[in-house]
mmCIF file of C-alpha atoms and ligand atoms in Angstrom:
data_model
loop_
_atom_site.group_PDB
_atom_site.id
_atom_site.type_symbol
_atom_site.label_atom_id
_atom_site.label_comp_id
_atom_site.label_asym_id
_atom_site.label_seq_id
_atom_site.Cartn_x
_atom_site.Cartn_y
_atom_site.Cartn_z
ATOM 1 C CA UNK I 8 20.764 10.593 -13.110
ATOM 2 C CA UNK I 9 19.458 7.292 -11.229
ATOM 3 C CA UNK I 10 21.862 5.223 -9.618
ATOM 4 C CA UNK I 11 21.266 1.611 -9.103
ATOM 5 C CA UNK I 12 21.413 0.376 -5.339
ATOM 6 C CA UNK I 13 23.866 -1.670 -4.405
ATOM 7 C CA UNK I 14 23.779 -3.911 -0.983
ATOM 8 C CA UNK I 15 27.151 -5.789 -0.611
ATOM 9 C CA UNK I 16 27.718 -8.330 2.500
ATOM 10 C CA UNK I 17 31.168 -8.465 3.808
ATOM 11 C CA UNK I 18 31.538 -11.458 5.645
ATOM 12 C CA UNK I 19 34.915 -10.875 6.809
ATOM 13 C CA UNK I 20 36.654 -13.754 8.479
ATOM 14 C CA UNK I 21 33.590 -15.992 8.832
ATOM 15 C CA UNK I 22 32.153 -19.379 7.215
ATOM 16 C CA UNK I 23 33.988 -22.362 6.234
ATOM 17 C CA UNK I 24 32.885 -23.845 2.836
ATOM 18 C CA UNK I 25 29.790 -25.466 3.841
ATOM 19 C CA UNK I 26 28.601 -22.376 5.718
ATOM 20 C CA UNK I 27 29.381 -20.287 3.083
ATOM 21 C CA UNK I 28 27.302 -22.574 0.442
ATOM 22 C CA UNK I 29 24.425 -22.802 3.082
ATOM 23 C CA UNK I 30 24.492 -18.969 3.587
ATOM 24 C CA UNK I 31 24.440 -18.469 -0.038
ATOM 25 C CA UNK I 32 21.614 -20.850 -0.756
ATOM 26 C CA UNK I 33 19.618 -19.068 2.124
ATOM 27 C CA UNK I 34 20.143 -15.529 0.716
ATOM 28 C CA UNK I 35 18.920 -16.607 -2.628
ATOM 29 C CA UNK I 36 15.768 -18.422 -1.176
ATOM 30 C CA UNK I 37 14.733 -15.579 0.856
ATOM 31 C CA UNK I 38 15.028 -13.565 -2.568
ATOM 32 C CA UNK I 39 13.283 -16.370 -4.347
ATOM 33 C CA UNK I 40 10.193 -14.185 -4.967
ATOM 34 C CA UNK I 41 11.756 -10.916 -5.706
ATOM 35 C CA UNK I 42 11.736 -9.855 -9.554
ATOM 36 C CA UNK I 43 15.343 -9.582 -10.619
ATOM 37 C CA UNK I 44 14.932 -6.152 -12.473
ATOM 38 C CA UNK I 45 13.580 -4.785 -8.936
ATOM 39 C CA UNK I 46 16.353 -5.768 -6.607
ATOM 40 C CA UNK I 47 19.612 -3.879 -5.968
ATOM 41 C CA UNK I 48 22.769 -5.278 -6.954
ATOM 42 C CA UNK I 49 23.274 -7.617 -4.475
ATOM 43 C CA UNK I 50 26.846 -8.590 -3.618
ATOM 44 C CA UNK I 51 28.261 -11.303 -1.087
ATOM 45 C CA UNK I 52 32.146 -11.300 -0.431
ATOM 46 C CA UNK I 53 33.250 -14.548 1.252
ATOM 47 C CA UNK I 54 36.673 -14.994 2.582
ATOM 48 C CA UNK I 55 39.190 -16.447 -0.190
ATOM 49 C CA UNK I 56 38.776 -20.321 0.875
ATOM 50 C CA UNK I 57 34.790 -19.962 0.635
ATOM 51 C CA UNK I 58 34.754 -18.181 -2.858
ATOM 52 C CA UNK I 59 34.505 -21.724 -4.545
ATOM 53 C CA UNK I 60 31.561 -22.734 -2.362
ATOM 54 C CA UNK I 61 29.695 -19.790 -2.901
ATOM 55 C CA UNK I 62 30.200 -19.494 -6.412
ATOM 56 C CA UNK I 63 29.122 -22.776 -6.990
ATOM 57 C CA UNK I 64 25.944 -22.117 -5.192
ATOM 58 C CA UNK I 65 25.342 -19.092 -7.096
ATOM 59 C CA UNK I 66 25.898 -20.872 -10.375
ATOM 60 C CA UNK I 67 23.704 -24.095 -9.444
ATOM 61 C CA UNK I 68 20.791 -21.765 -8.625
ATOM 62 C CA UNK I 69 21.289 -19.847 -12.052
ATOM 63 C CA UNK I 70 18.794 -16.880 -10.808
ATOM 64 C CA UNK I 71 21.746 -14.235 -11.550
ATOM 65 C CA UNK I 72 20.358 -12.235 -8.426
ATOM 66 C CA UNK I 73 23.677 -12.229 -6.285
ATOM 67 C CA UNK I 74 27.080 -11.717 -7.428
ATOM 68 C CA UNK I 75 30.215 -12.224 -5.903
ATOM 69 C CA UNK I 76 33.188 -10.311 -4.701
ATOM 70 C CA UNK I 77 36.558 -10.931 -2.887
ATOM 71 C CA UNK I 78 37.731 -8.910 0.356
ATOM 72 C CA UNK I 79 41.040 -8.239 -0.759
ATOM 73 C CA UNK I 80 43.575 -8.799 -3.885
ATOM 74 C CA UNK I 81 47.380 -8.300 -4.740
ATOM 75 C CA UNK I 82 47.874 -5.545 -7.447
ATOM 76 C CA UNK I 83 50.583 -7.710 -9.134
ATOM 77 C CA UNK I 84 49.619 -10.060 -11.866
ATOM 78 C CA UNK I 85 51.548 -13.236 -10.772
ATOM 79 C CA UNK I 86 55.005 -14.089 -9.291
ATOM 80 C CA UNK I 87 56.793 -14.621 -5.956
ATOM 81 C CA UNK I 88 54.425 -13.093 -3.685
ATOM 82 C CA UNK I 89 53.464 -15.645 -1.007
ATOM 83 C CA UNK I 90 50.203 -15.500 0.484
ATOM 84 C CA UNK I 91 48.654 -13.045 -2.149
ATOM 85 C CA UNK I 92 45.798 -13.545 -4.673
ATOM 86 C CA UNK I 93 45.750 -11.557 -7.952
ATOM 87 C CA UNK I 94 42.915 -10.106 -9.353
ATOM 88 C CA UNK I 95 43.053 -12.599 -12.457
ATOM 89 C CA UNK I 96 42.640 -15.329 -9.991
ATOM 90 C CA UNK I 97 39.837 -13.827 -8.167
ATOM 91 C CA UNK I 98 38.086 -13.278 -11.349
ATOM 92 C CA UNK I 99 38.649 -16.874 -12.321
ATOM 93 C CA UNK I 100 37.171 -17.760 -8.940
ATOM 94 C CA UNK I 101 33.979 -15.877 -10.162
ATOM 95 C CA UNK I 102 34.605 -12.584 -8.613
ATOM 96 C CA UNK I 103 33.227 -9.748 -10.278
ATOM 97 C CA UNK I 104 34.094 -7.058 -7.499
ATOM 98 C CA UNK I 105 36.750 -6.746 -5.074
ATOM 99 C CA UNK I 106 36.748 -4.699 -1.764
ATOM 100 C CA UNK I 107 39.959 -2.766 -1.086
ATOM 101 C CA UNK I 108 41.252 -0.286 1.332
ATOM 102 C CA UNK I 109 38.949 -1.662 4.452
ATOM 103 C CA UNK I 110 39.678 -0.131 7.636
ATOM 104 C CA UNK I 111 40.598 -3.539 9.016
ATOM 105 C CA UNK I 112 43.082 -4.130 6.223
ATOM 106 C CA UNK I 113 44.620 -0.671 6.796
ATOM 107 C CA UNK I 114 44.765 -1.190 10.438
ATOM 108 C CA UNK I 115 45.922 -4.721 10.979
ATOM 109 C CA UNK I 116 47.704 -5.354 7.522
ATOM 110 C CA UNK I 117 49.474 -2.173 6.683
ATOM 111 C CA UNK I 118 47.327 -1.156 3.558
ATOM 112 C CA UNK I 119 48.002 2.263 2.512
ATOM 113 C CA UNK I 120 46.461 4.646 0.228
ATOM 114 C CA UNK I 121 49.025 3.905 -2.280
ATOM 115 C CA UNK I 122 48.282 0.168 -2.180
ATOM 116 C CA UNK I 123 44.824 0.952 -2.621
ATOM 117 C CA UNK I 124 45.453 2.866 -5.820
ATOM 118 C CA UNK I 125 47.533 0.167 -7.296
ATOM 119 C CA UNK I 126 44.769 -2.247 -6.575
ATOM 120 C CA UNK I 127 41.891 0.034 -8.068
ATOM 121 C CA UNK I 128 44.023 -0.002 -11.212
ATOM 122 C CA UNK I 129 44.706 -3.846 -11.304
ATOM 123 C CA UNK I 130 41.222 -4.456 -10.711
ATOM 124 C CA UNK I 131 39.718 -2.209 -13.312
ATOM 125 C CA UNK I 132 42.389 -3.518 -15.801
ATOM 126 C CA UNK I 133 41.027 -6.770 -15.357
ATOM 127 C CA UNK I 134 37.378 -5.583 -15.980
ATOM 128 C CA UNK I 135 36.104 -5.945 -12.361
ATOM 129 C CA UNK I 136 34.733 -3.083 -10.047
ATOM 130 C CA UNK I 137 36.971 -1.968 -6.989
ATOM 131 C CA UNK I 138 34.865 -1.315 -3.861
ATOM 132 C CA UNK I 139 37.036 1.276 -2.350
ATOM 133 C CA UNK I 140 36.576 2.009 1.521
ATOM 134 C CA UNK I 141 37.308 5.005 3.082
ATOM 135 C CA UNK I 142 36.320 6.233 6.809
ATOM 136 C CA UNK I 143 37.598 8.190 9.539
ATOM 137 C CA UNK I 144 38.465 6.978 13.301
ATOM 138 C CA UNK I 145 36.823 8.545 16.261
ATOM 139 C CA UNK I 146 40.088 10.409 16.959
ATOM 140 C CA UNK I 147 39.892 12.216 13.547
ATOM 141 C CA UNK I 148 36.180 12.916 13.993
ATOM 142 C CA UNK I 149 36.736 14.265 17.516
ATOM 143 C CA UNK I 150 39.729 16.633 15.901
ATOM 144 C CA UNK I 151 37.244 17.763 13.227
ATOM 145 C CA UNK I 152 39.374 16.348 10.441
ATOM 146 C CA UNK I 153 36.755 14.009 9.008
ATOM 147 C CA UNK I 154 36.271 15.663 5.520
ATOM 148 C CA UNK I 155 39.861 16.262 5.204
ATOM 149 C CA UNK I 156 41.091 13.097 5.738
ATOM 150 C CA UNK I 157 38.482 11.222 3.660
ATOM 151 C CA UNK I 158 38.996 13.558 0.866
ATOM 152 C CA UNK I 159 42.561 12.794 1.039
ATOM 153 C CA UNK I 160 41.969 9.033 0.821
ATOM 154 C CA UNK I 161 39.633 9.172 -2.389
ATOM 155 C CA UNK I 162 41.922 11.369 -4.062
ATOM 156 C CA UNK I 163 44.994 9.377 -3.433
ATOM 157 C CA UNK I 164 42.729 5.939 -4.538
ATOM 158 C CA UNK I 165 41.871 7.625 -7.791
ATOM 159 C CA UNK I 166 45.093 8.705 -8.791
ATOM 160 C CA UNK I 167 45.567 7.909 -12.726
ATOM 161 C CA UNK I 168 42.221 6.338 -13.115
ATOM 162 C CA UNK I 169 40.076 7.632 -16.138
ATOM 163 C CA UNK I 170 36.533 8.949 -16.097
ATOM 164 C CA UNK I 171 35.135 5.702 -17.388
ATOM 165 C CA UNK I 172 37.097 3.823 -14.645
ATOM 166 C CA UNK I 173 35.536 5.965 -11.812
ATOM 167 C CA UNK I 174 32.032 6.036 -13.079
ATOM 168 C CA UNK I 175 31.761 2.236 -12.667
ATOM 169 C CA UNK I 176 33.796 2.060 -9.481
ATOM 170 C CA UNK I 177 32.085 2.077 -6.159
ATOM 171 C CA UNK I 178 33.220 3.841 -2.825
ATOM 172 C CA UNK I 179 32.091 2.540 0.751
ATOM 173 C CA UNK I 180 32.068 5.339 3.459
ATOM 174 C CA UNK I 181 32.744 3.464 6.492
ATOM 175 C CA UNK I 182 33.576 5.587 9.679
ATOM 176 C CA UNK I 183 35.494 3.127 11.767
ATOM 177 C CA UNK I 184 33.911 4.088 15.193
ATOM 178 C CA UNK I 185 30.604 2.651 13.607
ATOM 179 C CA UNK I 186 31.862 -0.720 12.421
ATOM 180 C CA UNK I 187 30.832 -3.620 14.639
ATOM 181 C CA UNK I 188 29.822 -1.232 17.241
ATOM 182 C CA UNK I 189 26.267 -1.061 16.882
ATOM 183 C CA UNK I 190 26.635 2.902 16.797
ATOM 184 C CA UNK I 191 25.246 3.551 13.380
ATOM 185 C CA UNK I 192 26.461 6.907 12.154
ATOM 186 C CA UNK I 193 23.388 9.342 11.925
ATOM 187 C CA UNK I 194 21.785 9.320 8.352
ATOM 188 C CA UNK I 195 22.017 12.906 7.968
ATOM 189 C CA UNK I 196 25.514 12.925 8.385
ATOM 190 C CA UNK I 197 26.531 10.002 6.731
ATOM 191 C CA UNK I 198 24.802 11.556 3.551
ATOM 192 C CA UNK I 199 26.620 14.796 4.123
ATOM 193 C CA UNK I 200 30.033 12.785 4.222
ATOM 194 C CA UNK I 201 28.957 10.995 1.035
ATOM 195 C CA UNK I 202 27.830 14.033 -0.689
ATOM 196 C CA UNK I 203 31.044 15.700 0.036
ATOM 197 C CA UNK I 204 32.915 12.554 -1.475
ATOM 198 C CA UNK I 205 30.870 12.922 -4.582
ATOM 199 C CA UNK I 206 31.609 16.730 -4.662
ATOM 200 C CA UNK I 207 35.577 15.412 -4.363
ATOM 201 C CA UNK I 208 34.851 13.047 -7.461
ATOM 202 C CA UNK I 209 33.393 15.912 -9.337
ATOM 203 C CA UNK I 210 36.103 18.188 -8.522
ATOM 204 C CA UNK I 211 38.675 15.656 -9.788
ATOM 205 C CA UNK I 212 36.654 14.772 -12.804
ATOM 206 C CA UNK I 213 33.344 16.240 -13.778
ATOM 207 C CA UNK I 214 29.627 16.326 -12.920
ATOM 208 C CA UNK I 215 28.748 13.168 -14.901
ATOM 209 C CA UNK I 216 31.366 11.301 -13.088
ATOM 210 C CA UNK I 217 30.178 12.273 -9.578
ATOM 211 C CA UNK I 218 26.757 11.610 -10.496
ATOM 212 C CA UNK I 219 27.550 8.233 -11.793
ATOM 213 C CA UNK I 220 29.776 6.933 -9.039
ATOM 214 C CA UNK I 221 27.784 4.689 -6.567
ATOM 215 C CA UNK I 222 28.733 5.589 -2.977
ATOM 216 C CA UNK I 223 27.788 3.054 0.002
ATOM 217 C CA UNK I 224 27.609 3.622 3.662
ATOM 218 C CA UNK I 225 28.820 1.186 6.157
ATOM 219 C CA UNK I 226 29.099 0.545 9.711
ATOM 220 C CA UNK I 227 26.355 -1.262 12.019
ATOM 221 C CA UNK I 228 23.687 -1.275 9.136
ATOM 222 C CA UNK I 229 20.767 -3.260 10.327
ATOM 223 C CA UNK I 230 17.375 -4.260 8.886
ATOM 224 C CA UNK I 231 15.934 -1.332 10.870
ATOM 225 C CA UNK I 232 18.189 1.220 9.940
ATOM 226 C CA UNK I 233 18.320 0.639 6.052
ATOM 227 C CA UNK I 234 15.280 2.282 4.895
ATOM 228 C CA UNK I 235 16.419 5.528 6.549
ATOM 229 C CA UNK I 236 19.782 5.317 5.032
ATOM 230 C CA UNK I 237 18.279 4.495 1.555
ATOM 231 C CA UNK I 238 16.177 7.736 1.588
ATOM 232 C CA UNK I 239 18.949 9.889 1.939
ATOM 233 C CA UNK I 240 19.718 11.833 -1.184
ATOM 234 C CA UNK I 241 23.407 10.785 -1.600
ATOM 235 C CA UNK I 242 23.404 7.194 0.068
ATOM 236 C CA UNK I 243 23.400 4.519 -2.800
ATOM 237 C CA UNK I 244 23.457 1.647 -1.003
ATOM 238 C CA UNK I 245 25.183 -0.497 1.927
ATOM 239 C CA UNK I 246 28.329 -2.397 2.916
ATOM 240 C CA UNK I 247 27.132 -4.804 5.517
ATOM 241 C CA UNK I 248 29.216 -6.731 8.146
ATOM 242 C CA UNK I 249 27.590 -8.442 10.993
ATOM 243 C CA UNK I 250 24.127 -8.198 9.535
ATOM 244 C CA UNK I 251 25.185 -10.116 6.279
ATOM 245 C CA UNK I 252 26.021 -13.377 8.266
ATOM 246 C CA UNK I 253 22.404 -14.403 8.482
ATOM 247 C CA UNK I 254 20.135 -14.955 5.176
ATOM 248 C CA UNK I 255 17.447 -13.450 7.142
ATOM 249 C CA UNK I 256 18.719 -10.126 8.084
ATOM 250 C CA UNK I 257 20.871 -9.673 4.784
ATOM 251 C CA UNK I 258 17.559 -10.148 2.882
ATOM 252 C CA UNK I 259 15.690 -7.782 4.959
ATOM 253 C CA UNK I 260 18.445 -5.263 4.282
ATOM 254 C CA UNK I 261 18.192 -6.141 0.531
ATOM 255 C CA UNK I 262 14.614 -5.835 0.682
ATOM 256 C CA UNK I 263 14.613 -2.626 2.829
ATOM 257 C CA UNK I 264 16.786 -1.003 -0.449
ATOM 258 C CA UNK I 265 14.154 -1.691 -2.938
HETATM 259 P P1 LIG O 15 29.517 -3.883 10.380
HETATM 260 O O1 LIG O 15 28.022 -3.934 9.532
HETATM 261 O O2 LIG O 15 29.434 -5.373 11.290
HETATM 262 O O3 LIG O 15 29.444 -2.855 11.460
HETATM 263 O O4 LIG O 15 30.758 -4.141 9.627
HETATM 264 C C1 LIG O 15 30.918 -2.880 8.686
HETATM 265 C C2 LIG O 15 31.826 -3.365 7.727
HETATM 266 O O5 LIG O 15 32.986 -3.152 8.270
HETATM 267 C C3 LIG O 15 31.472 -3.786 6.399
HETATM 268 O O6 LIG O 15 32.794 -3.885 5.458
#
């Protein structure tokens, strides 16, 4: 089965509205000559306050080559949850995908596997696509518990989801020690862990579901690393942080995945 490649830019806490609009326009300008069908699924994830500006730039362009994601959501539909955004609100803002369980949210904001699972359900219930992040710390890698930890994160994230829901979801394997450090995980090793994740999904569901789910690598992805990463059998794309903040480097990564 062939899986469509995905290149997603996680802007993290960067870009005011004007900058978000400029970056969005810059990316679309870089991709102007590319045939839409030949492109991977290209996703940008601005911070909440810049979603409107990015969505407006996407709509004004109308080329349909780039899609919008949020970096987080809350799993309840509405109510007294000061400071949170529901999936429905993010859908209303133009989002088609939502990143959940990013290691920065787990580390700094106490996001647990149980919350990730509730968020995944809420996202799928609204017809959006969750980008479920997982990854081990350096200490876990050195202790030899990488596979156990990742398998546990994924198993817990998927509790109660149907085959159909899992098939259209996206997982991002982001080793924490590779995020923002310039220390990219060796491509063969990233492929091995991603292959292991695919086996876990096959074990929980079936062969077809495991073959359908897209699994990305994230952690210091750069224009000069993407080709080797995309050449791996199980890596379906990339979740890009730092290198998604300029149109030129993000577009190079997108083109490197074609
Ligand atoms: P960097 O590409 O900056 O390492 O960030 C990766 C990441 O955390 C994407 O979600």
